[in-house]
PDB file of C-alpha atoms and ligand atoms in Angstrom:
ATOM      1  CA  UNK A  67      -0.020  -0.081   0.062  1.00  0.00           C
ATOM      2  CA  UNK A  68       1.209   3.506  -0.463  1.00  0.00           C
ATOM      3  CA  UNK A  69       2.280   5.929   2.379  1.00  0.00           C
ATOM      4  CA  UNK A  70      -0.826   7.852   3.579  1.00  0.00           C
ATOM      5  CA  UNK A  71      -1.100  11.250   5.352  1.00  0.00           C
ATOM      6  CA  UNK A  72      -1.741  11.334   9.124  1.00  0.00           C
ATOM      7  CA  UNK A  73      -4.989  13.369   8.254  1.00  0.00           C
ATOM      8  CA  UNK A  74      -6.316  10.323   6.418  1.00  0.00           C
ATOM      9  CA  UNK A  75      -5.475   7.915   9.163  1.00  0.00           C
ATOM     10  CA  UNK A  76      -6.649  10.150  12.075  1.00  0.00           C
ATOM     11  CA  UNK A  77     -10.059  11.334  10.592  1.00  0.00           C
ATOM     12  CA  UNK A  78     -10.964   7.584  10.108  1.00  0.00           C
ATOM     13  CA  UNK A  79      -9.676   6.808  13.584  1.00  0.00           C
ATOM     14  CA  UNK A  80     -11.749   9.627  15.251  1.00  0.00           C
ATOM     15  CA  UNK A  81     -14.940   8.275  13.407  1.00  0.00           C
ATOM     16  CA  UNK A  82     -14.251   4.732  14.253  1.00  0.00           C
ATOM     17  CA  UNK A  83     -13.457   5.468  18.055  1.00  0.00           C
ATOM     18  CA  UNK A  84      -9.713   4.097  18.187  1.00  0.00           C
ATOM     19  CA  UNK A  85      -6.485   5.753  17.944  1.00  0.00           C
ATOM     20  CA  UNK A  86      -3.575   5.251  15.493  1.00  0.00           C
ATOM     21  CA  UNK A  87      -0.345   4.346  17.491  1.00  0.00           C
ATOM     22  CA  UNK A  88       2.622   6.456  16.350  1.00  0.00           C
ATOM     23  CA  UNK A  89       5.957   4.828  17.332  1.00  0.00           C
ATOM     24  CA  UNK A  90       9.223   6.725  17.415  1.00  0.00           C
ATOM     25  CA  UNK A  91      11.743   5.020  15.164  1.00  0.00           C
ATOM     26  CA  UNK A  92      15.599   4.653  15.539  1.00  0.00           C
ATOM     27  CA  UNK A  93      16.782   1.917  13.306  1.00  0.00           C
ATOM     28  CA  UNK A  94      16.158  -0.965  10.963  1.00  0.00           C
ATOM     29  CA  UNK A  95      14.990  -3.195  13.729  1.00  0.00           C
ATOM     30  CA  UNK A  96      12.297  -0.711  14.865  1.00  0.00           C
ATOM     31  CA  UNK A  97      11.058  -0.431  11.331  1.00  0.00           C
ATOM     32  CA  UNK A  98      10.773  -4.186  10.999  1.00  0.00           C
ATOM     33  CA  UNK A  99       9.213  -4.716  14.636  1.00  0.00           C
ATOM     34  CA  UNK A 100       6.593  -1.888  14.108  1.00  0.00           C
ATOM     35  CA  UNK A 101       5.500  -2.911  10.678  1.00  0.00           C
ATOM     36  CA  UNK A 102       5.310  -6.752  11.567  1.00  0.00           C
ATOM     37  CA  UNK A 103       3.262  -5.973  14.824  1.00  0.00           C
ATOM     38  CA  UNK A 104       0.918  -3.713  12.794  1.00  0.00           C
ATOM     39  CA  UNK A 105       0.608  -6.048   9.736  1.00  0.00           C
ATOM     40  CA  UNK A 106      -0.024  -9.165  12.067  1.00  0.00           C
ATOM     41  CA  UNK A 107      -2.861  -7.170  13.989  1.00  0.00           C
ATOM     42  CA  UNK A 108      -4.228  -5.551  10.758  1.00  0.00           C
ATOM     43  CA  UNK A 109      -3.676  -2.070  12.358  1.00  0.00           C
ATOM     44  CA  UNK A 110      -2.930   1.198  10.762  1.00  0.00           C
ATOM     45  CA  UNK A 111       0.242   2.593  12.111  1.00  0.00           C
ATOM     46  CA  UNK A 112       2.564   5.605  12.065  1.00  0.00           C
ATOM     47  CA  UNK A 113       6.399   5.356  12.202  1.00  0.00           C
ATOM     48  CA  UNK A 114       7.650   8.653  13.298  1.00  0.00           C
ATOM     49  CA  UNK A 115      11.088  10.162  13.936  1.00  0.00           C
ATOM     50  CA  UNK A 116      12.219  13.206  15.636  1.00  0.00           C
ATOM     51  CA  UNK A 117      15.186  15.249  14.268  1.00  0.00           C
ATOM     52  CA  UNK A 118      17.673  13.357  16.179  1.00  0.00           C
ATOM     53  CA  UNK A 119      16.460   9.958  14.884  1.00  0.00           C
ATOM     54  CA  UNK A 120      16.248  11.336  11.377  1.00  0.00           C
ATOM     55  CA  UNK A 121      19.680  12.521  11.473  1.00  0.00           C
ATOM     56  CA  UNK A 122      20.783   9.194  12.895  1.00  0.00           C
ATOM     57  CA  UNK A 123      18.980   6.870  10.323  1.00  0.00           C
ATOM     58  CA  UNK A 124      19.349   9.284   7.350  1.00  0.00           C
ATOM     59  CA  UNK A 125      15.874  10.869   6.008  1.00  0.00           C
ATOM     60  CA  UNK A 126      16.200   9.105   2.686  1.00  0.00           C
ATOM     61  CA  UNK A 127      17.242   5.842   4.204  1.00  0.00           C
ATOM     62  CA  UNK A 128      14.373   5.709   6.538  1.00  0.00           C
ATOM     63  CA  UNK A 129      11.671   6.608   4.189  1.00  0.00           C
ATOM     64  CA  UNK A 130      13.247   4.286   1.524  1.00  0.00           C
ATOM     65  CA  UNK A 131      13.229   1.311   3.930  1.00  0.00           C
ATOM     66  CA  UNK A 132       9.659   1.884   5.221  1.00  0.00           C
ATOM     67  CA  UNK A 133       8.330   2.468   1.801  1.00  0.00           C
ATOM     68  CA  UNK A 134       9.992  -0.892   0.329  1.00  0.00           C
ATOM     69  CA  UNK A 135       8.574  -2.883   3.264  1.00  0.00           C
ATOM     70  CA  UNK A 136       5.166  -1.290   3.083  1.00  0.00           C
ATOM     71  CA  UNK A 137       4.882  -1.996  -0.705  1.00  0.00           C
ATOM     72  CA  UNK A 138       4.126  -5.680   0.214  1.00  0.00           C
ATOM     73  CA  UNK A 139       1.848  -4.903   3.286  1.00  0.00           C
ATOM     74  CA  UNK A 140      -1.885  -4.372   3.095  1.00  0.00           C
ATOM     75  CA  UNK A 141      -2.223  -1.817   6.045  1.00  0.00           C
ATOM     76  CA  UNK A 142      -2.137   1.926   5.775  1.00  0.00           C
ATOM     77  CA  UNK A 143       1.055   3.401   7.192  1.00  0.00           C
ATOM     78  CA  UNK A 144       2.005   7.079   7.890  1.00  0.00           C
ATOM     79  CA  UNK A 145       5.518   8.505   7.989  1.00  0.00           C
ATOM     80  CA  UNK A 146       5.869  11.391  10.362  1.00  0.00           C
ATOM     81  CA  UNK A 147       8.438  14.051  11.625  1.00  0.00           C
ATOM     82  CA  UNK A 148       8.041  14.106  15.305  1.00  0.00           C
ATOM     83  CA  UNK A 149       8.649  17.726  16.955  1.00  0.00           C
ATOM     84  CA  UNK A 150       9.983  19.303  14.019  1.00  0.00           C
ATOM     85  CA  UNK A 151      12.071  22.310  15.621  1.00  0.00           C
ATOM     86  CA  UNK A 152      11.937  24.604  12.616  1.00  0.00           C
ATOM     87  CA  UNK A 153      10.502  25.408   9.254  1.00  0.00           C
ATOM     88  CA  UNK A 154      13.620  24.121   7.542  1.00  0.00           C
ATOM     89  CA  UNK A 155      13.530  20.852   9.355  1.00  0.00           C
ATOM     90  CA  UNK A 156       9.835  20.450   8.306  1.00  0.00           C
ATOM     91  CA  UNK A 157      10.817  21.295   4.533  1.00  0.00           C
ATOM     92  CA  UNK A 158      13.705  18.714   4.673  1.00  0.00           C
ATOM     93  CA  UNK A 159      11.401  16.115   5.926  1.00  0.00           C
ATOM     94  CA  UNK A 160       8.912  16.801   3.249  1.00  0.00           C
ATOM     95  CA  UNK A 161      11.911  16.580   0.646  1.00  0.00           C
ATOM     96  CA  UNK A 162      12.727  12.996   2.123  1.00  0.00           C
ATOM     97  CA  UNK A 163       9.217  11.868   1.461  1.00  0.00           C
ATOM     98  CA  UNK A 164       7.529  12.172   4.900  1.00  0.00           C
ATOM     99  CA  UNK A 165       3.724  12.531   4.514  1.00  0.00           C
ATOM    100  CA  UNK A 166       3.142  14.245   7.565  1.00  0.00           C
ATOM    101  CA  UNK A 167       5.192  16.760   9.778  1.00  0.00           C
ATOM    102  CA  UNK A 168       4.959  18.258  13.327  1.00  0.00           C
ATOM    103  CA  UNK A 169       6.139  21.752  13.932  1.00  0.00           C
ATOM    104  CA  UNK A 170       6.631  22.274  17.483  1.00  0.00           C
ATOM    105  CA  UNK A 171       6.849  25.976  18.435  1.00  0.00           C
ATOM    106  CA  UNK A 172       5.239  25.463  21.847  1.00  0.00           C
ATOM    107  CA  UNK A 173       8.161  27.004  23.764  1.00  0.00           C
ATOM    108  CA  UNK A 174       7.638  30.372  21.657  1.00  0.00           C
ATOM    109  CA  UNK A 175       5.250  33.223  22.412  1.00  0.00           C
ATOM    110  CA  UNK A 176       1.735  32.216  21.013  1.00  0.00           C
ATOM    111  CA  UNK A 177       1.953  34.837  18.177  1.00  0.00           C
ATOM    112  CA  UNK A 178       5.188  33.436  17.100  1.00  0.00           C
ATOM    113  CA  UNK A 179       4.133  29.855  17.176  1.00  0.00           C
ATOM    114  CA  UNK A 180       1.057  30.841  15.155  1.00  0.00           C
ATOM    115  CA  UNK A 181       3.005  32.494  12.466  1.00  0.00           C
ATOM    116  CA  UNK A 182       5.615  29.686  11.974  1.00  0.00           C
ATOM    117  CA  UNK A 183       3.039  27.080  12.202  1.00  0.00           C
ATOM    118  CA  UNK A 184       1.032  28.774   9.585  1.00  0.00           C
ATOM    119  CA  UNK A 185       4.168  29.113   7.235  1.00  0.00           C
ATOM    120  CA  UNK A 186       4.777  25.182   7.551  1.00  0.00           C
ATOM    121  CA  UNK A 187       1.031  24.384   6.852  1.00  0.00           C
ATOM    122  CA  UNK A 188       1.227  26.559   3.832  1.00  0.00           C
ATOM    123  CA  UNK A 189       4.276  24.746   2.467  1.00  0.00           C
ATOM    124  CA  UNK A 190       3.195  21.299   3.610  1.00  0.00           C
ATOM    125  CA  UNK A 191      -0.241  21.533   2.035  1.00  0.00           C
ATOM    126  CA  UNK A 192       1.048  22.782  -1.242  1.00  0.00           C
ATOM    127  CA  UNK A 193       2.918  19.227  -1.164  1.00  0.00           C
ATOM    128  CA  UNK A 194       0.048  17.169  -0.120  1.00  0.00           C
ATOM    129  CA  UNK A 195       1.530  16.807   3.474  1.00  0.00           C
ATOM    130  CA  UNK A 196      -0.539  17.320   6.506  1.00  0.00           C
ATOM    131  CA  UNK A 197       0.731  19.086   9.788  1.00  0.00           C
ATOM    132  CA  UNK A 198       0.556  18.677  13.470  1.00  0.00           C
ATOM    133  CA  UNK A 199       0.855  21.653  15.650  1.00  0.00           C
ATOM    134  CA  UNK A 200       1.814  21.800  19.516  1.00  0.00           C
ATOM    135  CA  UNK A 201       0.558  24.071  22.166  1.00  0.00           C
ATOM    136  CA  UNK A 202       0.868  23.970  25.861  1.00  0.00           C
ATOM    137  CA  UNK A 203       4.436  22.309  26.165  1.00  0.00           C
ATOM    138  CA  UNK A 204       4.599  18.578  26.828  1.00  0.00           C
ATOM    139  CA  UNK A 205       6.976  17.966  29.501  1.00  0.00           C
ATOM    140  CA  UNK A 206       9.847  15.929  29.588  1.00  0.00           C
ATOM    141  CA  UNK A 207       9.895  13.300  32.216  1.00  0.00           C
ATOM    142  CA  UNK A 208      13.306  12.051  31.316  1.00  0.00           C
ATOM    143  CA  UNK A 209      15.762  12.460  28.319  1.00  0.00           C
ATOM    144  CA  UNK A 210      14.507  11.336  25.124  1.00  0.00           C
ATOM    145  CA  UNK A 211      15.374  11.897  21.527  1.00  0.00           C
ATOM    146  CA  UNK A 212      12.503  14.503  21.042  1.00  0.00           C
ATOM    147  CA  UNK A 213      14.941  16.952  22.684  1.00  0.00           C
ATOM    148  CA  UNK A 214      15.112  18.123  26.121  1.00  0.00           C
ATOM    149  CA  UNK A 215      12.499  20.701  27.173  1.00  0.00           C
ATOM    150  CA  UNK A 216      11.976  22.072  30.574  1.00  0.00           C
ATOM    151  CA  UNK A 217      11.417  19.714  33.348  1.00  0.00           C
ATOM    152  CA  UNK A 218       7.771  20.998  33.400  1.00  0.00           C
ATOM    153  CA  UNK A 219       4.554  20.062  32.263  1.00  0.00           C
ATOM    154  CA  UNK A 220       2.351  22.658  30.627  1.00  0.00           C
ATOM    155  CA  UNK A 221      -1.319  22.552  30.442  1.00  0.00           C
ATOM    156  CA  UNK A 222      -2.734  24.180  27.281  1.00  0.00           C
ATOM    157  CA  UNK A 223      -5.415  26.873  27.381  1.00  0.00           C
ATOM    158  CA  UNK A 224      -8.436  25.766  25.497  1.00  0.00           C
ATOM    159  CA  UNK A 225      -9.012  29.430  24.317  1.00  0.00           C
ATOM    160  CA  UNK A 226      -5.491  29.549  22.933  1.00  0.00           C
ATOM    161  CA  UNK A 227      -5.967  26.078  21.270  1.00  0.00           C
ATOM    162  CA  UNK A 228      -9.066  27.480  19.415  1.00  0.00           C
ATOM    163  CA  UNK A 229      -7.243  30.468  18.242  1.00  0.00           C
ATOM    164  CA  UNK A 230      -4.101  28.365  17.188  1.00  0.00           C
ATOM    165  CA  UNK A 231      -6.156  25.910  15.117  1.00  0.00           C
ATOM    166  CA  UNK A 232      -8.249  28.592  13.504  1.00  0.00           C
ATOM    167  CA  UNK A 233      -5.451  30.795  12.403  1.00  0.00           C
ATOM    168  CA  UNK A 234      -2.876  28.063  11.395  1.00  0.00           C
ATOM    169  CA  UNK A 235      -4.948  25.663   9.642  1.00  0.00           C
ATOM    170  CA  UNK A 236      -3.233  22.645  11.134  1.00  0.00           C
ATOM    171  CA  UNK A 237      -4.758  19.120  10.539  1.00  0.00           C
ATOM    172  CA  UNK A 238      -4.409  17.801  14.025  1.00  0.00           C
ATOM    173  CA  UNK A 239      -3.229  19.372  17.506  1.00  0.00           C
ATOM    174  CA  UNK A 240      -1.113  18.079  20.312  1.00  0.00           C
ATOM    175  CA  UNK A 241      -2.015  19.938  23.249  1.00  0.00           C
ATOM    176  CA  UNK A 242      -0.386  19.449  26.752  1.00  0.00           C
ATOM    177  CA  UNK A 243      -2.709  18.091  29.248  1.00  0.00           C
ATOM    178  CA  UNK A 244      -0.334  16.842  31.860  1.00  0.00           C
ATOM    179  CA  UNK A 245       1.299  14.317  29.727  1.00  0.00           C
ATOM    180  CA  UNK A 246       5.253  14.078  29.515  1.00  0.00           C
ATOM    181  CA  UNK A 247       7.786  12.265  27.485  1.00  0.00           C
ATOM    182  CA  UNK A 248       9.863   9.599  29.265  1.00  0.00           C
ATOM    183  CA  UNK A 249       9.138   7.420  32.245  1.00  0.00           C
ATOM    184  CA  UNK A 250       6.764   9.189  34.673  1.00  0.00           C
ATOM    185  CA  UNK A 251       8.057   9.661  38.170  1.00  0.00           C
ATOM    186  CA  UNK A 252       4.460   9.213  39.435  1.00  0.00           C
ATOM    187  CA  UNK A 253       1.302   8.111  37.942  1.00  0.00           C
ATOM    188  CA  UNK A 254       0.464  10.818  35.250  1.00  0.00           C
ATOM    189  CA  UNK A 255      -2.635  12.938  35.969  1.00  0.00           C
ATOM    190  CA  UNK A 256      -4.169  13.855  32.720  1.00  0.00           C
ATOM    191  CA  UNK A 257      -6.483  16.973  32.746  1.00  0.00           C
ATOM    192  CA  UNK A 258      -9.608  15.439  31.233  1.00  0.00           C
ATOM    193  CA  UNK A 259     -11.670  18.603  31.760  1.00  0.00           C
ATOM    194  CA  UNK A 260      -9.134  20.562  29.729  1.00  0.00           C
ATOM    195  CA  UNK A 261      -9.206  17.915  26.966  1.00  0.00           C
ATOM    196  CA  UNK A 262     -13.024  18.139  26.944  1.00  0.00           C
ATOM    197  CA  UNK A 263     -12.911  21.989  26.531  1.00  0.00           C
ATOM    198  CA  UNK A 264     -10.387  21.822  23.762  1.00  0.00           C
ATOM    199  CA  UNK A 265     -12.253  19.222  21.874  1.00  0.00           C
ATOM    200  CA  UNK A 266     -15.309  21.295  22.029  1.00  0.00           C
ATOM    201  CA  UNK A 267     -13.536  24.556  20.700  1.00  0.00           C
ATOM    202  CA  UNK A 268     -11.211  23.029  17.990  1.00  0.00           C
ATOM    203  CA  UNK A 269     -13.889  22.191  15.428  1.00  0.00           C
ATOM    204  CA  UNK A 270     -13.432  18.419  15.264  1.00  0.00           C
ATOM    205  CA  UNK A 271     -10.004  18.139  14.265  1.00  0.00           C
ATOM    206  CA  UNK A 272      -8.209  15.017  15.555  1.00  0.00           C
ATOM    207  CA  UNK A 273      -6.163  15.476  18.825  1.00  0.00           C
ATOM    208  CA  UNK A 274      -2.767  14.006  19.539  1.00  0.00           C
ATOM    209  CA  UNK A 275      -1.546  12.635  22.848  1.00  0.00           C
ATOM    210  CA  UNK A 276       2.284  12.573  23.388  1.00  0.00           C
ATOM    211  CA  UNK A 277       4.113  10.872  26.147  1.00  0.00           C
ATOM    212  CA  UNK A 278       2.025   7.531  25.763  1.00  0.00           C
ATOM    213  CA  UNK A 279       4.719   5.507  27.589  1.00  0.00           C
ATOM    214  CA  UNK A 280       3.360   4.604  31.212  1.00  0.00           C
ATOM    215  CA  UNK A 281      -0.254   6.224  30.834  1.00  0.00           C
ATOM    216  CA  UNK A 282      -2.579   3.532  32.096  1.00  0.00           C
ATOM    217  CA  UNK A 283      -4.682   1.774  29.493  1.00  0.00           C
ATOM    218  CA  UNK A 284      -8.086   3.229  31.166  1.00  0.00           C
ATOM    219  CA  UNK A 285      -6.772   6.866  30.715  1.00  0.00           C
ATOM    220  CA  UNK A 286      -5.586   6.209  27.115  1.00  0.00           C
ATOM    221  CA  UNK A 287      -9.165   4.815  26.416  1.00  0.00           C
ATOM    222  CA  UNK A 288     -10.731   7.573  27.978  1.00  0.00           C
ATOM    223  CA  UNK A 289      -8.712  10.124  26.064  1.00  0.00           C
ATOM    224  CA  UNK A 290      -9.843   8.201  22.737  1.00  0.00           C
ATOM    225  CA  UNK A 291     -13.548   8.730  23.663  1.00  0.00           C
ATOM    226  CA  UNK A 292     -12.867  12.397  23.971  1.00  0.00           C
ATOM    227  CA  UNK A 293     -11.224  13.066  20.549  1.00  0.00           C
ATOM    228  CA  UNK A 294      -7.720  11.695  20.769  1.00  0.00           C
ATOM    229  CA  UNK A 295      -6.884   9.899  17.588  1.00  0.00           C
ATOM    230  CA  UNK A 296      -3.073   9.561  17.629  1.00  0.00           C
ATOM    231  CA  UNK A 297      -1.000   8.455  20.509  1.00  0.00           C
ATOM    232  CA  UNK A 298       2.900   8.565  20.566  1.00  0.00           C
ATOM    233  CA  UNK A 299       4.953   5.929  22.068  1.00  0.00           C
ATOM    234  CA  UNK A 300       8.705   6.091  22.266  1.00  0.00           C
ATOM    235  CA  UNK A 301      10.363   5.250  25.621  1.00  0.00           C
ATOM    236  CA  UNK A 302       8.554   1.969  25.885  1.00  0.00           C
ATOM    237  CA  UNK A 303       9.970   0.721  22.579  1.00  0.00           C
ATOM    238  CA  UNK A 304      13.404   1.644  23.433  1.00  0.00           C
ATOM    239  CA  UNK A 305      13.191   0.137  27.070  1.00  0.00           C
ATOM    240  CA  UNK A 306      11.914  -3.091  25.531  1.00  0.00           C
ATOM    241  CA  UNK A 307      14.762  -3.334  23.154  1.00  0.00           C
ATOM    242  CA  UNK A 308      17.651  -2.112  25.453  1.00  0.00           C
ATOM    243  CA  UNK A 309      16.567  -4.195  28.432  1.00  0.00           C
ATOM    244  CA  UNK A 310      16.417  -7.566  26.308  1.00  0.00           C
ATOM    245  CA  UNK A 311      19.645  -6.706  24.681  1.00  0.00           C
ATOM    246  CA  UNK A 312      21.394  -6.140  28.205  1.00  0.00           C
ATOM    247  CA  UNK A 313      20.227  -9.587  29.277  1.00  0.00           C
ATOM    248  CA  UNK A 314      21.580 -11.188  26.011  1.00  0.00           C
ATOM    249  CA  UNK A 315      25.025  -9.194  26.207  1.00  0.00           C
ATOM    250  CA  UNK A 316      25.509 -10.845  29.636  1.00  0.00           C
ATOM    251  CA  UNK A 317      25.273 -14.274  28.108  1.00  0.00           C
ATOM    252  CA  UNK A 318      27.870 -16.092  26.199  1.00  0.00           C
ATOM    253  CA  UNK A 319      29.454 -14.064  23.295  1.00  0.00           C
ATOM    254  CA  UNK A 320      29.608 -15.900  20.105  1.00  0.00           C
ATOM    255  CA  UNK A 321      29.954 -12.714  18.006  1.00  0.00           C
ATOM    256  CA  UNK A 322      26.627 -13.155  16.275  1.00  0.00           C
ATOM    257  CA  UNK A 323      25.094  -9.818  15.825  1.00  0.00           C
ATOM    258  CA  UNK A 324      22.037 -10.917  14.161  1.00  0.00           C
ATOM    259  CA  UNK A 325      21.530 -13.649  16.919  1.00  0.00           C
ATOM    260  CA  UNK A 326      22.034 -10.882  19.551  1.00  0.00           C
ATOM    261  CA  UNK A 327      19.564  -8.466  18.095  1.00  0.00           C
ATOM    262  CA  UNK A 328      16.659 -10.834  17.167  1.00  0.00           C
ATOM    263  CA  UNK A 329      15.330 -11.483  20.776  1.00  0.00           C
ATOM    264  CA  UNK A 330      15.501  -7.669  21.387  1.00  0.00           C
ATOM    265  CA  UNK A 331      13.657  -6.923  18.187  1.00  0.00           C
ATOM    266  CA  UNK A 332      11.000  -9.695  19.198  1.00  0.00           C
ATOM    267  CA  UNK A 333      10.508  -7.793  22.511  1.00  0.00           C
ATOM    268  CA  UNK A 334       9.710  -4.753  20.324  1.00  0.00           C
ATOM    269  CA  UNK A 335       7.214  -6.575  18.295  1.00  0.00           C
ATOM    270  CA  UNK A 336       5.371  -7.732  21.554  1.00  0.00           C
ATOM    271  CA  UNK A 337       5.521  -4.338  23.027  1.00  0.00           C
ATOM    272  CA  UNK A 338       4.132  -2.654  19.732  1.00  0.00           C
ATOM    273  CA  UNK A 339       1.320  -5.293  19.787  1.00  0.00           C
ATOM    274  CA  UNK A 340       0.389  -4.534  23.418  1.00  0.00           C
ATOM    275  CA  UNK A 341       0.032  -0.905  22.591  1.00  0.00           C
ATOM    276  CA  UNK A 342      -1.817  -1.493  19.393  1.00  0.00           C
ATOM    277  CA  UNK A 343      -4.467  -3.437  21.496  1.00  0.00           C
ATOM    278  CA  UNK A 344      -4.422  -0.684  24.177  1.00  0.00           C
ATOM    279  CA  UNK A 345      -5.424   2.095  21.490  1.00  0.00           C
ATOM    280  CA  UNK A 346      -7.887  -0.280  19.922  1.00  0.00           C
ATOM    281  CA  UNK A 347      -6.470  -0.158  16.381  1.00  0.00           C
ATOM    282  CA  UNK A 348      -6.171  -3.659  15.834  1.00  0.00           C
ATOM    283  CA  UNK A 349      -8.492  -4.945  13.029  1.00  0.00           C
ATOM    284  CA  UNK A 350      -8.946  -1.446  11.806  1.00  0.00           C
ATOM    285  CA  UNK A 351      -6.568  -1.687   8.718  1.00  0.00           C
TER     286      UNK A 351
HETATM  287  P1  LIG B 664       7.184   8.482  25.344  1.00  0.00           P
HETATM  288  O1  LIG B 664       8.555   8.423  25.014  1.00  0.00           O
HETATM  289  O2  LIG B 664       6.949   9.135  26.564  1.00  0.00           O
HETATM  290  O3  LIG B 664       6.323   7.388  24.995  1.00  0.00           O
HETATM  291  O4  LIG B 664       6.717   9.643  24.176  1.00  0.00           O
HETATM  292  C1  LIG B 664       6.954   9.605  22.896  1.00  0.00           C
HETATM  293  C2  LIG B 664       6.607  10.876  22.209  1.00  0.00           C
HETATM  294  O5  LIG B 664       5.371  11.436  22.619  1.00  0.00           O
HETATM  295  C3  LIG B 664       7.038  11.329  21.141  1.00  0.00           C
HETATM  296  O6  LIG B 664       6.768  12.544  20.612  1.00  0.00           O
END
């Protein structure tokens, strides 16, 4: 199947009352694990990469490998730039063949965030690429490839969200509601009252929940009933891979790299499947 835009995936998810899982991607094993898990469970899926991940893999390499595997699958797949830090990075991702980009101006004053996001939307839409915008600063519970932000969790202002969506023309909105990237130090407290107000004001565009690692399943599902249609998972996959690798590295070394990486990759397949089931996208492809 061809690569599709996030807008296409998310509008369908919102209508169908599930969310599309978006997994951060670092290397070949990730790409294979995510696509195998989604394909076996007949789930739509998004492979996303933040700037550091794009730089590590190479943008053309990442998109080329995903496209070549997806050509033989019968599930819809998105390729998305996570937390694009600038207009230039968004344009570069479009050049690589990403079908969706996020521009993250959430640390900027609102007017500047609106102006920059609007410019990204204009260029992206001209290329048939859809855009995710951010408002309200999604916190940083631990170091992660999205780039360190302040150790704070910002709660979005629903009135600002309404203005942001109207003036920028974005296709989906990531709003901070108490979520954070990385391992939560205590049980995350999502502000569902804020989410409900945002959903009421933004004219039905799909909402995105970042920092999916560690949010309890019942909270993920509650957020889905309230308009969240894309949920990002990063740390949980890295943790699954690294923990298994650490166990295997302690075992006898026979210098077989593929044998060493396979159990770690299998852990990621299992983890991706668990999270696909949590967001109820299995069987929706
Ligand atoms: P986690 O690493 O907390 O799952 O968050 C990933 C994310 O939101 C990427 O944007």
